[in-house]
């Protein structure tokens, strides 16, 4: 386990470095001059500035240095915890992130708290029902939910729940009630994916020989599903949950835009449009670090959920790979 954990930490660090490098490269390729962007943000016009003033501004932004030096300076600054200053607003990027991060974490946390139990309940209900038609219908619900675009779900919730029925605040708003509609929007794909993966895994595990032995002993179906099948079938769903966290980060861009919420998603979308390189790079590193950390924790949980991994069923990395393949 120690060797496996060290290897996964190294892979996580490499993943973050690759994400940073790709973000830096894409921002260099995108059209747009950060100097003009900053001038337009302040209402100034580069035509009224002298060449010396424009050169001084480029030097202040660090754009006069070679590309490789900008790459290294930005990366080393992020490693030191100094992401620099926003090109658009001039504010410290760390302060900008600290202001936007709590709203997104709250949104993602509530979405997971709603989506995960809902997906598990769908899968367990499909496995426990004695009616074949109802079981097929429960298996179909996640497939339909996955096909719904996030922005469409959000707009429907705003229209009906907020405007027509006036049950919850829709656009903007503050307080616990204001987070429910955007969280429900993000919870739909989470519940759908978890329900579909766990449902398939439960169905596959139910065909194993040990299940026939349990039934032959007279153990009830509910106890078999909840006491034996659920734990054995949970690895693919657990793996997918780690991947879904990345989906919550990307999905927050759409949701925060639809619901006019201030958070990491809207901050990232605005920074990309403005070509605000320090903000985009800081968000990329923070988001990728969060995702790889969650996936590392999930990989280390495999031996806890499946004792066969601890007693020689295979190294944890093989178990994780197999679970991802099934997912």
C-alpha atoms as a PDB file:
ATOM      1  CA  UNK A   1       0.000   0.000   0.000  1.00  0.00           C
ATOM      2  CA  UNK A   2       2.877   2.389   0.730  1.00  0.00           C
ATOM      3  CA  UNK A   3       4.386   1.863  -2.712  1.00  0.00           C
ATOM      4  CA  UNK A   4       0.967   2.193  -4.326  1.00  0.00           C
ATOM      5  CA  UNK A   5       0.234   5.435  -2.443  1.00  0.00           C
ATOM      6  CA  UNK A   6       3.618   6.916  -3.413  1.00  0.00           C
ATOM      7  CA  UNK A   7       3.031   5.999  -7.055  1.00  0.00           C
ATOM      8  CA  UNK A   8      -0.439   7.543  -7.028  1.00  0.00           C
ATOM      9  CA  UNK A   9       0.883  10.759  -5.454  1.00  0.00           C
ATOM     10  CA  UNK A  10       3.510  10.963  -8.207  1.00  0.00           C
ATOM     11  CA  UNK A  11       0.852  10.397 -10.846  1.00  0.00           C
ATOM     12  CA  UNK A  12      -1.327  13.061  -9.239  1.00  0.00           C
ATOM     13  CA  UNK A  13       1.509  15.600  -9.331  1.00  0.00           C
ATOM     14  CA  UNK A  14       2.182  14.748 -12.981  1.00  0.00           C
ATOM     15  CA  UNK A  15      -1.518  15.167 -13.798  1.00  0.00           C
ATOM     16  CA  UNK A  16      -1.589  18.636 -12.241  1.00  0.00           C
ATOM     17  CA  UNK A  17       1.581  19.599 -14.140  1.00  0.00           C
ATOM     18  CA  UNK A  18       0.093  18.425 -17.441  1.00  0.00           C
ATOM     19  CA  UNK A  19      -3.165  20.318 -16.778  1.00  0.00           C
ATOM     20  CA  UNK A  20      -1.175  23.485 -16.032  1.00  0.00           C
ATOM     21  CA  UNK A  21       0.932  23.062 -19.178  1.00  0.00           C
ATOM     22  CA  UNK A  22      -2.101  22.512 -21.418  1.00  0.00           C
ATOM     23  CA  UNK A  23      -3.900  25.531 -19.955  1.00  0.00           C
ATOM     24  CA  UNK A  24      -0.819  27.719 -20.482  1.00  0.00           C
ATOM     25  CA  UNK A  25      -0.420  26.506 -24.067  1.00  0.00           C
ATOM     26  CA  UNK A  26      -4.103  27.016 -24.938  1.00  0.00           C
ATOM     27  CA  UNK A  27      -4.064  30.546 -23.526  1.00  0.00           C
ATOM     28  CA  UNK A  28      -1.018  31.356 -25.654  1.00  0.00           C
ATOM     29  CA  UNK A  29      -2.802  30.108 -28.777  1.00  0.00           C
ATOM     30  CA  UNK A  30      -6.075  31.945 -28.132  1.00  0.00           C
ATOM     31  CA  UNK A  31      -6.366  35.309 -29.885  1.00  0.00           C
ATOM     32  CA  UNK A  32      -6.308  38.486 -27.853  1.00  0.00           C
ATOM     33  CA  UNK A  33      -3.760  40.799 -26.240  1.00  0.00           C
ATOM     34  CA  UNK A  34      -3.870  41.011 -22.425  1.00  0.00           C
ATOM     35  CA  UNK A  35      -2.644  44.619 -22.592  1.00  0.00           C
ATOM     36  CA  UNK A  36      -5.618  45.683 -24.717  1.00  0.00           C
ATOM     37  CA  UNK A  37      -7.940  43.708 -22.427  1.00  0.00           C
ATOM     38  CA  UNK A  38      -6.695  45.507 -19.337  1.00  0.00           C
ATOM     39  CA  UNK A  39      -6.913  48.879 -21.051  1.00  0.00           C
ATOM     40  CA  UNK A  40     -10.483  48.203 -22.172  1.00  0.00           C
ATOM     41  CA  UNK A  41     -11.393  47.153 -18.621  1.00  0.00           C
ATOM     42  CA  UNK A  42     -10.202  50.521 -17.295  1.00  0.00           C
ATOM     43  CA  UNK A  43     -11.903  52.445 -20.093  1.00  0.00           C
ATOM     44  CA  UNK A  44      -8.591  53.537 -21.602  1.00  0.00           C
ATOM     45  CA  UNK A  45      -7.519  53.362 -25.224  1.00  0.00           C
ATOM     46  CA  UNK A  46      -4.121  52.099 -26.313  1.00  0.00           C
ATOM     47  CA  UNK A  47      -4.173  54.647 -29.153  1.00  0.00           C
ATOM     48  CA  UNK A  48      -3.743  57.420 -26.591  1.00  0.00           C
ATOM     49  CA  UNK A  49      -0.694  55.802 -24.977  1.00  0.00           C
ATOM     50  CA  UNK A  50       2.870  56.180 -26.089  1.00  0.00           C
ATOM     51  CA  UNK A  51       4.998  53.217 -27.102  1.00  0.00           C
ATOM     52  CA  UNK A  52       6.972  53.611 -23.883  1.00  0.00           C
ATOM     53  CA  UNK A  53       3.804  53.456 -21.774  1.00  0.00           C
ATOM     54  CA  UNK A  54       2.599  50.313 -23.551  1.00  0.00           C
ATOM     55  CA  UNK A  55       6.040  48.738 -23.144  1.00  0.00           C
ATOM     56  CA  UNK A  56       6.029  49.575 -19.432  1.00  0.00           C
ATOM     57  CA  UNK A  57       2.598  47.992 -19.068  1.00  0.00           C
ATOM     58  CA  UNK A  58       3.755  44.820 -20.817  1.00  0.00           C
ATOM     59  CA  UNK A  59       6.766  44.684 -18.509  1.00  0.00           C
ATOM     60  CA  UNK A  60       4.538  45.079 -15.468  1.00  0.00           C
ATOM     61  CA  UNK A  61       2.377  42.188 -16.656  1.00  0.00           C
ATOM     62  CA  UNK A  62       5.468  40.091 -17.383  1.00  0.00           C
ATOM     63  CA  UNK A  63       4.610  39.781 -21.069  1.00  0.00           C
ATOM     64  CA  UNK A  64       7.996  41.058 -22.225  1.00  0.00           C
ATOM     65  CA  UNK A  65       9.775  37.896 -21.042  1.00  0.00           C
ATOM     66  CA  UNK A  66      10.260  34.806 -23.236  1.00  0.00           C
ATOM     67  CA  UNK A  67       7.405  32.302 -23.249  1.00  0.00           C
ATOM     68  CA  UNK A  68       9.423  29.624 -21.456  1.00  0.00           C
ATOM     69  CA  UNK A  69      10.279  32.090 -18.683  1.00  0.00           C
ATOM     70  CA  UNK A  70       6.625  33.111 -18.313  1.00  0.00           C
ATOM     71  CA  UNK A  71       5.748  29.401 -18.078  1.00  0.00           C
ATOM     72  CA  UNK A  72       8.323  28.754 -15.345  1.00  0.00           C
ATOM     73  CA  UNK A  73       7.582  31.953 -13.419  1.00  0.00           C
ATOM     74  CA  UNK A  74       3.852  31.219 -13.343  1.00  0.00           C
ATOM     75  CA  UNK A  75       4.404  27.607 -12.316  1.00  0.00           C
ATOM     76  CA  UNK A  76       6.897  28.437  -9.574  1.00  0.00           C
ATOM     77  CA  UNK A  77       4.616  31.186  -8.317  1.00  0.00           C
ATOM     78  CA  UNK A  78       1.737  28.716  -8.003  1.00  0.00           C
ATOM     79  CA  UNK A  79       3.991  26.274  -6.155  1.00  0.00           C
ATOM     80  CA  UNK A  80       4.921  29.035  -3.693  1.00  0.00           C
ATOM     81  CA  UNK A  81       1.267  29.948  -3.228  1.00  0.00           C
ATOM     82  CA  UNK A  82       1.695  33.228  -5.107  1.00  0.00           C
ATOM     83  CA  UNK A  83      -0.572  33.070  -8.197  1.00  0.00           C
ATOM     84  CA  UNK A  84       0.010  36.739  -9.061  1.00  0.00           C
ATOM     85  CA  UNK A  85      -2.521  39.387 -10.010  1.00  0.00           C
ATOM     86  CA  UNK A  86      -5.521  39.393 -12.308  1.00  0.00           C
ATOM     87  CA  UNK A  87      -4.877  41.084 -15.647  1.00  0.00           C
ATOM     88  CA  UNK A  88      -8.479  42.185 -15.866  1.00  0.00           C
ATOM     89  CA  UNK A  89      -9.063  43.652 -12.408  1.00  0.00           C
ATOM     90  CA  UNK A  90      -5.573  43.937 -10.943  1.00  0.00           C
ATOM     91  CA  UNK A  91      -6.725  42.121  -7.800  1.00  0.00           C
ATOM     92  CA  UNK A  92      -4.657  39.415  -6.128  1.00  0.00           C
ATOM     93  CA  UNK A  93      -5.645  36.066  -7.674  1.00  0.00           C
ATOM     94  CA  UNK A  94      -5.517  34.324  -4.302  1.00  0.00           C
ATOM     95  CA  UNK A  95      -8.058  36.771  -2.903  1.00  0.00           C
ATOM     96  CA  UNK A  96     -10.248  36.330  -5.982  1.00  0.00           C
ATOM     97  CA  UNK A  97     -10.216  32.549  -5.562  1.00  0.00           C
ATOM     98  CA  UNK A  98     -10.937  32.748  -1.833  1.00  0.00           C
ATOM     99  CA  UNK A  99     -13.969  34.861  -2.615  1.00  0.00           C
ATOM    100  CA  UNK A 100     -15.328  32.561  -5.358  1.00  0.00           C
ATOM    101  CA  UNK A 101     -14.427  29.121  -3.965  1.00  0.00           C
ATOM    102  CA  UNK A 102     -16.891  28.862  -1.028  1.00  0.00           C
ATOM    103  CA  UNK A 103     -19.924  29.328  -3.279  1.00  0.00           C
ATOM    104  CA  UNK A 104     -18.811  26.590  -5.668  1.00  0.00           C
ATOM    105  CA  UNK A 105     -17.885  24.200  -2.842  1.00  0.00           C
ATOM    106  CA  UNK A 106     -21.298  24.761  -1.283  1.00  0.00           C
ATOM    107  CA  UNK A 107     -22.992  24.133  -4.621  1.00  0.00           C
ATOM    108  CA  UNK A 108     -20.984  20.965  -5.340  1.00  0.00           C
ATOM    109  CA  UNK A 109     -21.424  19.647  -1.795  1.00  0.00           C
ATOM    110  CA  UNK A 110     -25.202  20.039  -1.821  1.00  0.00           C
ATOM    111  CA  UNK A 111     -25.381  18.531  -5.325  1.00  0.00           C
ATOM    112  CA  UNK A 112     -23.423  15.461  -4.161  1.00  0.00           C
ATOM    113  CA  UNK A 113     -25.544  15.204  -1.004  1.00  0.00           C
ATOM    114  CA  UNK A 114     -28.669  15.083  -3.180  1.00  0.00           C
ATOM    115  CA  UNK A 115     -27.379  13.163  -6.195  1.00  0.00           C
ATOM    116  CA  UNK A 116     -25.500  10.297  -4.542  1.00  0.00           C
ATOM    117  CA  UNK A 117     -28.326   9.031  -2.275  1.00  0.00           C
ATOM    118  CA  UNK A 118     -30.825   9.448  -5.108  1.00  0.00           C
ATOM    119  CA  UNK A 119     -28.703   7.393  -7.489  1.00  0.00           C
ATOM    120  CA  UNK A 120     -28.153   4.677  -4.862  1.00  0.00           C
ATOM    121  CA  UNK A 121     -31.868   4.525  -4.067  1.00  0.00           C
ATOM    122  CA  UNK A 122     -32.724   4.151  -7.768  1.00  0.00           C
ATOM    123  CA  UNK A 123     -30.272   1.284  -8.182  1.00  0.00           C
ATOM    124  CA  UNK A 124     -31.305  -0.499  -4.977  1.00  0.00           C
ATOM    125  CA  UNK A 125     -35.013  -0.082  -5.764  1.00  0.00           C
ATOM    126  CA  UNK A 126     -34.472  -1.570  -9.225  1.00  0.00           C
ATOM    127  CA  UNK A 127     -32.643  -4.524  -7.655  1.00  0.00           C
ATOM    128  CA  UNK A 128     -35.262  -5.129  -4.954  1.00  0.00           C
ATOM    129  CA  UNK A 129     -38.456  -4.757  -6.955  1.00  0.00           C
ATOM    130  CA  UNK A 130     -40.229  -7.986  -7.752  1.00  0.00           C
ATOM    131  CA  UNK A 131     -41.892  -6.542 -10.847  1.00  0.00           C
ATOM    132  CA  UNK A 132     -39.852  -6.834 -14.005  1.00  0.00           C
ATOM    133  CA  UNK A 133     -41.591  -3.888 -15.678  1.00  0.00           C
ATOM    134  CA  UNK A 134     -40.971  -1.594 -12.721  1.00  0.00           C
ATOM    135  CA  UNK A 135     -37.354  -2.695 -12.565  1.00  0.00           C
ATOM    136  CA  UNK A 136     -36.849  -1.855 -16.232  1.00  0.00           C
ATOM    137  CA  UNK A 137     -38.490   1.528 -15.712  1.00  0.00           C
ATOM    138  CA  UNK A 138     -36.177   2.286 -12.786  1.00  0.00           C
ATOM    139  CA  UNK A 139     -33.180   1.285 -14.908  1.00  0.00           C
ATOM    140  CA  UNK A 140     -34.415   3.600 -17.677  1.00  0.00           C
ATOM    141  CA  UNK A 141     -34.713   6.691 -15.469  1.00  0.00           C
ATOM    142  CA  UNK A 142     -30.917   7.255 -15.210  1.00  0.00           C
ATOM    143  CA  UNK A 143     -30.493   6.840 -18.971  1.00  0.00           C
ATOM    144  CA  UNK A 144     -33.112   9.524 -19.638  1.00  0.00           C
ATOM    145  CA  UNK A 145     -31.653  11.840 -16.985  1.00  0.00           C
ATOM    146  CA  UNK A 146     -28.139  11.551 -18.425  1.00  0.00           C
ATOM    147  CA  UNK A 147     -29.392  12.659 -21.842  1.00  0.00           C
ATOM    148  CA  UNK A 148     -30.848  15.917 -20.480  1.00  0.00           C
ATOM    149  CA  UNK A 149     -28.527  18.934 -21.003  1.00  0.00           C
ATOM    150  CA  UNK A 150     -27.603  20.675 -17.772  1.00  0.00           C
ATOM    151  CA  UNK A 151     -28.676  24.103 -18.987  1.00  0.00           C
ATOM    152  CA  UNK A 152     -32.103  22.715 -19.988  1.00  0.00           C
ATOM    153  CA  UNK A 153     -32.649  21.210 -16.531  1.00  0.00           C
ATOM    154  CA  UNK A 154     -31.650  24.502 -14.957  1.00  0.00           C
ATOM    155  CA  UNK A 155     -33.954  26.575 -17.148  1.00  0.00           C
ATOM    156  CA  UNK A 156     -36.889  24.226 -16.488  1.00  0.00           C
ATOM    157  CA  UNK A 157     -36.335  24.416 -12.732  1.00  0.00           C
ATOM    158  CA  UNK A 158     -36.111  28.210 -12.864  1.00  0.00           C
ATOM    159  CA  UNK A 159     -39.276  28.460 -14.963  1.00  0.00           C
ATOM    160  CA  UNK A 160     -41.495  26.101 -12.974  1.00  0.00           C
ATOM    161  CA  UNK A 161     -40.129  25.978  -9.422  1.00  0.00           C
ATOM    162  CA  UNK A 162     -39.052  29.610  -9.141  1.00  0.00           C
ATOM    163  CA  UNK A 163     -41.357  31.573 -11.457  1.00  0.00           C
ATOM    164  CA  UNK A 164     -44.525  29.474 -11.829  1.00  0.00           C
ATOM    165  CA  UNK A 165     -44.791  27.810  -8.415  1.00  0.00           C
ATOM    166  CA  UNK A 166     -42.655  30.345  -6.473  1.00  0.00           C
ATOM    167  CA  UNK A 167     -41.322  27.651  -4.158  1.00  0.00           C
ATOM    168  CA  UNK A 168     -37.630  28.587  -4.214  1.00  0.00           C
ATOM    169  CA  UNK A 169     -35.585  31.594  -5.315  1.00  0.00           C
ATOM    170  CA  UNK A 170     -34.301  31.289  -8.863  1.00  0.00           C
ATOM    171  CA  UNK A 171     -31.906  33.863 -10.308  1.00  0.00           C
ATOM    172  CA  UNK A 172     -29.337  35.159  -7.838  1.00  0.00           C
ATOM    173  CA  UNK A 173     -30.482  35.142  -4.251  1.00  0.00           C
ATOM    174  CA  UNK A 174     -28.625  34.410  -1.038  1.00  0.00           C
ATOM    175  CA  UNK A 175     -28.994  31.960   1.806  1.00  0.00           C
ATOM    176  CA  UNK A 176     -29.528  28.180   1.980  1.00  0.00           C
ATOM    177  CA  UNK A 177     -32.700  28.247  -0.136  1.00  0.00           C
ATOM    178  CA  UNK A 178     -30.927  29.965  -3.023  1.00  0.00           C
ATOM    179  CA  UNK A 179     -28.510  27.053  -3.498  1.00  0.00           C
ATOM    180  CA  UNK A 180     -31.172  24.340  -3.818  1.00  0.00           C
ATOM    181  CA  UNK A 181     -32.216  24.905  -7.440  1.00  0.00           C
ATOM    182  CA  UNK A 182     -28.673  25.093  -8.866  1.00  0.00           C
ATOM    183  CA  UNK A 183     -27.689  22.118  -6.694  1.00  0.00           C
ATOM    184  CA  UNK A 184     -30.664  20.129  -7.995  1.00  0.00           C
ATOM    185  CA  UNK A 185     -29.555  20.973 -11.532  1.00  0.00           C
ATOM    186  CA  UNK A 186     -26.100  19.530 -10.884  1.00  0.00           C
ATOM    187  CA  UNK A 187     -27.519  16.607  -8.880  1.00  0.00           C
ATOM    188  CA  UNK A 188     -29.507  15.242 -11.854  1.00  0.00           C
ATOM    189  CA  UNK A 189     -26.458  13.956 -13.830  1.00  0.00           C
ATOM    190  CA  UNK A 190     -24.806  12.771 -10.598  1.00  0.00           C
ATOM    191  CA  UNK A 191     -27.833  10.675  -9.622  1.00  0.00           C
ATOM    192  CA  UNK A 192     -28.230   9.415 -13.181  1.00  0.00           C
ATOM    193  CA  UNK A 193     -24.634   8.230 -13.571  1.00  0.00           C
ATOM    194  CA  UNK A 194     -24.407   6.669 -10.103  1.00  0.00           C
ATOM    195  CA  UNK A 195     -27.794   4.987 -10.557  1.00  0.00           C
ATOM    196  CA  UNK A 196     -26.860   3.556 -13.934  1.00  0.00           C
ATOM    197  CA  UNK A 197     -23.391   2.299 -12.936  1.00  0.00           C
ATOM    198  CA  UNK A 198     -24.490   0.902  -9.581  1.00  0.00           C
ATOM    199  CA  UNK A 199     -27.582  -0.688 -11.129  1.00  0.00           C
ATOM    200  CA  UNK A 200     -25.505  -2.516 -13.726  1.00  0.00           C
ATOM    201  CA  UNK A 201     -22.978  -3.585 -11.094  1.00  0.00           C
ATOM    202  CA  UNK A 202     -25.725  -4.879  -8.790  1.00  0.00           C
ATOM    203  CA  UNK A 203     -27.250  -6.860 -11.657  1.00  0.00           C
ATOM    204  CA  UNK A 204     -23.857  -8.372 -12.543  1.00  0.00           C
ATOM    205  CA  UNK A 205     -23.044  -9.205  -8.917  1.00  0.00           C
ATOM    206  CA  UNK A 206     -26.475 -10.803  -8.441  1.00  0.00           C
ATOM    207  CA  UNK A 207     -25.480 -13.474 -10.988  1.00  0.00           C
ATOM    208  CA  UNK A 208     -22.470 -14.592  -8.926  1.00  0.00           C
ATOM    209  CA  UNK A 209     -22.542 -18.115  -7.373  1.00  0.00           C
ATOM    210  CA  UNK A 210     -22.381 -16.839  -3.782  1.00  0.00           C
ATOM    211  CA  UNK A 211     -25.783 -15.167  -4.260  1.00  0.00           C
ATOM    212  CA  UNK A 212     -27.387 -18.520  -5.081  1.00  0.00           C
ATOM    213  CA  UNK A 213     -25.804 -19.919  -1.931  1.00  0.00           C
ATOM    214  CA  UNK A 214     -27.245 -17.095   0.166  1.00  0.00           C
ATOM    215  CA  UNK A 215     -30.710 -17.682  -1.293  1.00  0.00           C
ATOM    216  CA  UNK A 216     -30.400 -21.402  -0.664  1.00  0.00           C
ATOM    217  CA  UNK A 217     -29.774 -20.624   2.998  1.00  0.00           C
ATOM    218  CA  UNK A 218     -33.097 -18.811   3.127  1.00  0.00           C
ATOM    219  CA  UNK A 219     -31.694 -15.279   3.457  1.00  0.00           C
ATOM    220  CA  UNK A 220     -34.190 -12.641   2.337  1.00  0.00           C
ATOM    221  CA  UNK A 221     -33.686 -10.616  -0.831  1.00  0.00           C
ATOM    222  CA  UNK A 222     -33.492  -7.299   1.012  1.00  0.00           C
ATOM    223  CA  UNK A 223     -30.736  -8.566   3.283  1.00  0.00           C
ATOM    224  CA  UNK A 224     -28.857 -10.011   0.302  1.00  0.00           C
ATOM    225  CA  UNK A 225     -28.970  -6.752  -1.617  1.00  0.00           C
ATOM    226  CA  UNK A 226     -28.192  -4.412   1.280  1.00  0.00           C
ATOM    227  CA  UNK A 227     -25.860  -6.670   3.243  1.00  0.00           C
ATOM    228  CA  UNK A 228     -23.895  -8.373   0.461  1.00  0.00           C
ATOM    229  CA  UNK A 229     -24.542  -7.120  -3.082  1.00  0.00           C
ATOM    230  CA  UNK A 230     -24.316  -3.403  -2.363  1.00  0.00           C
ATOM    231  CA  UNK A 231     -20.841  -3.564  -0.850  1.00  0.00           C
ATOM    232  CA  UNK A 232     -19.491  -5.893  -3.546  1.00  0.00           C
ATOM    233  CA  UNK A 233     -21.004  -3.808  -6.346  1.00  0.00           C
ATOM    234  CA  UNK A 234     -19.994  -0.385  -5.021  1.00  0.00           C
ATOM    235  CA  UNK A 235     -16.444  -0.151  -6.448  1.00  0.00           C
ATOM    236  CA  UNK A 236     -17.403   1.005  -9.976  1.00  0.00           C
ATOM    237  CA  UNK A 237     -19.877   3.539  -8.581  1.00  0.00           C
ATOM    238  CA  UNK A 238     -17.271   4.795  -6.117  1.00  0.00           C
ATOM    239  CA  UNK A 239     -14.778   5.246  -8.942  1.00  0.00           C
ATOM    240  CA  UNK A 240     -17.340   7.099 -11.020  1.00  0.00           C
ATOM    241  CA  UNK A 241     -18.102   9.365  -8.066  1.00  0.00           C
ATOM    242  CA  UNK A 242     -14.514  10.564  -8.128  1.00  0.00           C
ATOM    243  CA  UNK A 243     -14.828  11.346 -11.826  1.00  0.00           C
ATOM    244  CA  UNK A 244     -18.150  13.100 -11.243  1.00  0.00           C
ATOM    245  CA  UNK A 245     -16.461  15.652  -9.015  1.00  0.00           C
ATOM    246  CA  UNK A 246     -14.619  16.887 -12.082  1.00  0.00           C
ATOM    247  CA  UNK A 247     -17.978  17.056 -13.837  1.00  0.00           C
ATOM    248  CA  UNK A 248     -19.340  19.186 -11.006  1.00  0.00           C
ATOM    249  CA  UNK A 249     -16.483  21.647 -11.465  1.00  0.00           C
ATOM    250  CA  UNK A 250     -17.092  21.941 -15.209  1.00  0.00           C
ATOM    251  CA  UNK A 251     -20.873  21.855 -14.802  1.00  0.00           C
ATOM    252  CA  UNK A 252     -20.724  24.758 -12.381  1.00  0.00           C
ATOM    253  CA  UNK A 253     -19.752  27.007 -15.312  1.00  0.00           C
ATOM    254  CA  UNK A 254     -23.167  26.466 -16.899  1.00  0.00           C
ATOM    255  CA  UNK A 255     -25.153  26.361 -13.658  1.00  0.00           C
ATOM    256  CA  UNK A 256     -23.623  29.473 -12.143  1.00  0.00           C
ATOM    257  CA  UNK A 257     -24.252  31.318 -15.401  1.00  0.00           C
ATOM    258  CA  UNK A 258     -27.904  30.189 -15.595  1.00  0.00           C
ATOM    259  CA  UNK A 259     -28.592  31.047 -11.949  1.00  0.00           C
ATOM    260  CA  UNK A 260     -26.364  34.164 -11.850  1.00  0.00           C
ATOM    261  CA  UNK A 261     -24.275  32.805  -8.980  1.00  0.00           C
ATOM    262  CA  UNK A 262     -20.776  34.017  -8.211  1.00  0.00           C
ATOM    263  CA  UNK A 263     -18.368  31.105  -8.018  1.00  0.00           C
ATOM    264  CA  UNK A 264     -15.438  29.314  -9.606  1.00  0.00           C
ATOM    265  CA  UNK A 265     -17.393  28.360 -12.697  1.00  0.00           C
ATOM    266  CA  UNK A 266     -18.451  31.871 -13.620  1.00  0.00           C
ATOM    267  CA  UNK A 267     -15.025  33.193 -12.632  1.00  0.00           C
ATOM    268  CA  UNK A 268     -13.358  30.709 -14.999  1.00  0.00           C
ATOM    269  CA  UNK A 269     -15.686  31.493 -17.892  1.00  0.00           C
ATOM    270  CA  UNK A 270     -15.091  35.234 -17.525  1.00  0.00           C
ATOM    271  CA  UNK A 271     -11.323  34.756 -17.161  1.00  0.00           C
ATOM    272  CA  UNK A 272     -11.121  32.690 -20.353  1.00  0.00           C
ATOM    273  CA  UNK A 273     -13.077  35.304 -22.301  1.00  0.00           C
ATOM    274  CA  UNK A 274     -10.816  38.056 -20.932  1.00  0.00           C
ATOM    275  CA  UNK A 275      -7.692  35.902 -21.420  1.00  0.00           C
ATOM    276  CA  UNK A 276      -6.863  36.522 -17.774  1.00  0.00           C
ATOM    277  CA  UNK A 277      -3.953  34.082 -17.690  1.00  0.00           C
ATOM    278  CA  UNK A 278      -3.102  34.181 -13.934  1.00  0.00           C
ATOM    279  CA  UNK A 279      -6.712  33.485 -12.952  1.00  0.00           C
ATOM    280  CA  UNK A 280      -7.188  30.656 -15.485  1.00  0.00           C
ATOM    281  CA  UNK A 281      -3.906  28.962 -14.501  1.00  0.00           C
ATOM    282  CA  UNK A 282      -4.691  29.215 -10.783  1.00  0.00           C
ATOM    283  CA  UNK A 283      -8.194  27.794 -11.285  1.00  0.00           C
ATOM    284  CA  UNK A 284      -6.793  24.983 -13.463  1.00  0.00           C
ATOM    285  CA  UNK A 285      -4.191  23.956 -10.894  1.00  0.00           C
ATOM    286  CA  UNK A 286      -6.650  24.202  -7.994  1.00  0.00           C
ATOM    287  CA  UNK A 287      -9.348  22.217  -9.814  1.00  0.00           C
ATOM    288  CA  UNK A 288      -7.013  19.487 -11.051  1.00  0.00           C
ATOM    289  CA  UNK A 289      -5.410  19.179  -7.601  1.00  0.00           C
ATOM    290  CA  UNK A 290      -8.845  18.745  -6.036  1.00  0.00           C
ATOM    291  CA  UNK A 291      -9.866  16.093  -8.554  1.00  0.00           C
ATOM    292  CA  UNK A 292      -6.672  14.025  -8.284  1.00  0.00           C
ATOM    293  CA  UNK A 293      -6.805  14.225  -4.483  1.00  0.00           C
ATOM    294  CA  UNK A 294     -10.356  12.887  -4.402  1.00  0.00           C
ATOM    295  CA  UNK A 295      -9.454  10.096  -6.816  1.00  0.00           C
ATOM    296  CA  UNK A 296      -6.395   9.212  -4.723  1.00  0.00           C
ATOM    297  CA  UNK A 297      -8.557   8.912  -1.609  1.00  0.00           C
ATOM    298  CA  UNK A 298     -11.035   6.746  -3.518  1.00  0.00           C
ATOM    299  CA  UNK A 299      -8.268   4.442  -4.761  1.00  0.00           C
ATOM    300  CA  UNK A 300      -7.034   4.012  -1.190  1.00  0.00           C
ATOM    301  CA  UNK A 301     -10.574   3.057  -0.111  1.00  0.00           C
ATOM    302  CA  UNK A 302     -10.693   0.022  -2.417  1.00  0.00           C
ATOM    303  CA  UNK A 303      -9.045  -2.371   0.084  1.00  0.00           C
ATOM    304  CA  UNK A 304     -11.498  -1.171   2.762  1.00  0.00           C
ATOM    305  CA  UNK A 305     -14.526  -1.983   0.631  1.00  0.00           C
ATOM    306  CA  UNK A 306     -13.167  -5.192  -0.910  1.00  0.00           C
ATOM    307  CA  UNK A 307     -11.123  -7.326   1.535  1.00  0.00           C
ATOM    308  CA  UNK A 308     -10.034  -9.562  -1.360  1.00  0.00           C
ATOM    309  CA  UNK A 309      -7.621  -6.805  -2.404  1.00  0.00           C
ATOM    310  CA  UNK A 310      -5.950  -6.956   1.015  1.00  0.00           C
ATOM    311  CA  UNK A 311      -5.598 -10.727   1.087  1.00  0.00           C
ATOM    312  CA  UNK A 312      -4.083 -11.227  -2.329  1.00  0.00           C
ATOM    313  CA  UNK A 313      -6.892 -10.510  -4.771  1.00  0.00           C
ATOM    314  CA  UNK A 314      -4.555  -8.194  -6.653  1.00  0.00           C
ATOM    315  CA  UNK A 315      -2.686  -4.965  -6.117  1.00  0.00           C
ATOM    316  CA  UNK A 316      -4.830  -1.890  -5.528  1.00  0.00           C
ATOM    317  CA  UNK A 317      -3.865  -0.321  -8.821  1.00  0.00           C
ATOM    318  CA  UNK A 318      -5.213  -3.345 -10.727  1.00  0.00           C
ATOM    319  CA  UNK A 319      -8.413  -3.296  -8.742  1.00  0.00           C
ATOM    320  CA  UNK A 320      -8.862   0.400  -9.429  1.00  0.00           C
ATOM    321  CA  UNK A 321      -8.225  -0.142 -13.112  1.00  0.00           C
ATOM    322  CA  UNK A 322     -10.755  -2.946 -13.255  1.00  0.00           C
ATOM    323  CA  UNK A 323     -13.385  -0.901 -11.480  1.00  0.00           C
ATOM    324  CA  UNK A 324     -12.857   1.992 -13.904  1.00  0.00           C
ATOM    325  CA  UNK A 325     -13.180  -0.393 -16.845  1.00  0.00           C
ATOM    326  CA  UNK A 326     -16.529  -1.654 -15.530  1.00  0.00           C
ATOM    327  CA  UNK A 327     -17.651   1.943 -14.875  1.00  0.00           C
END
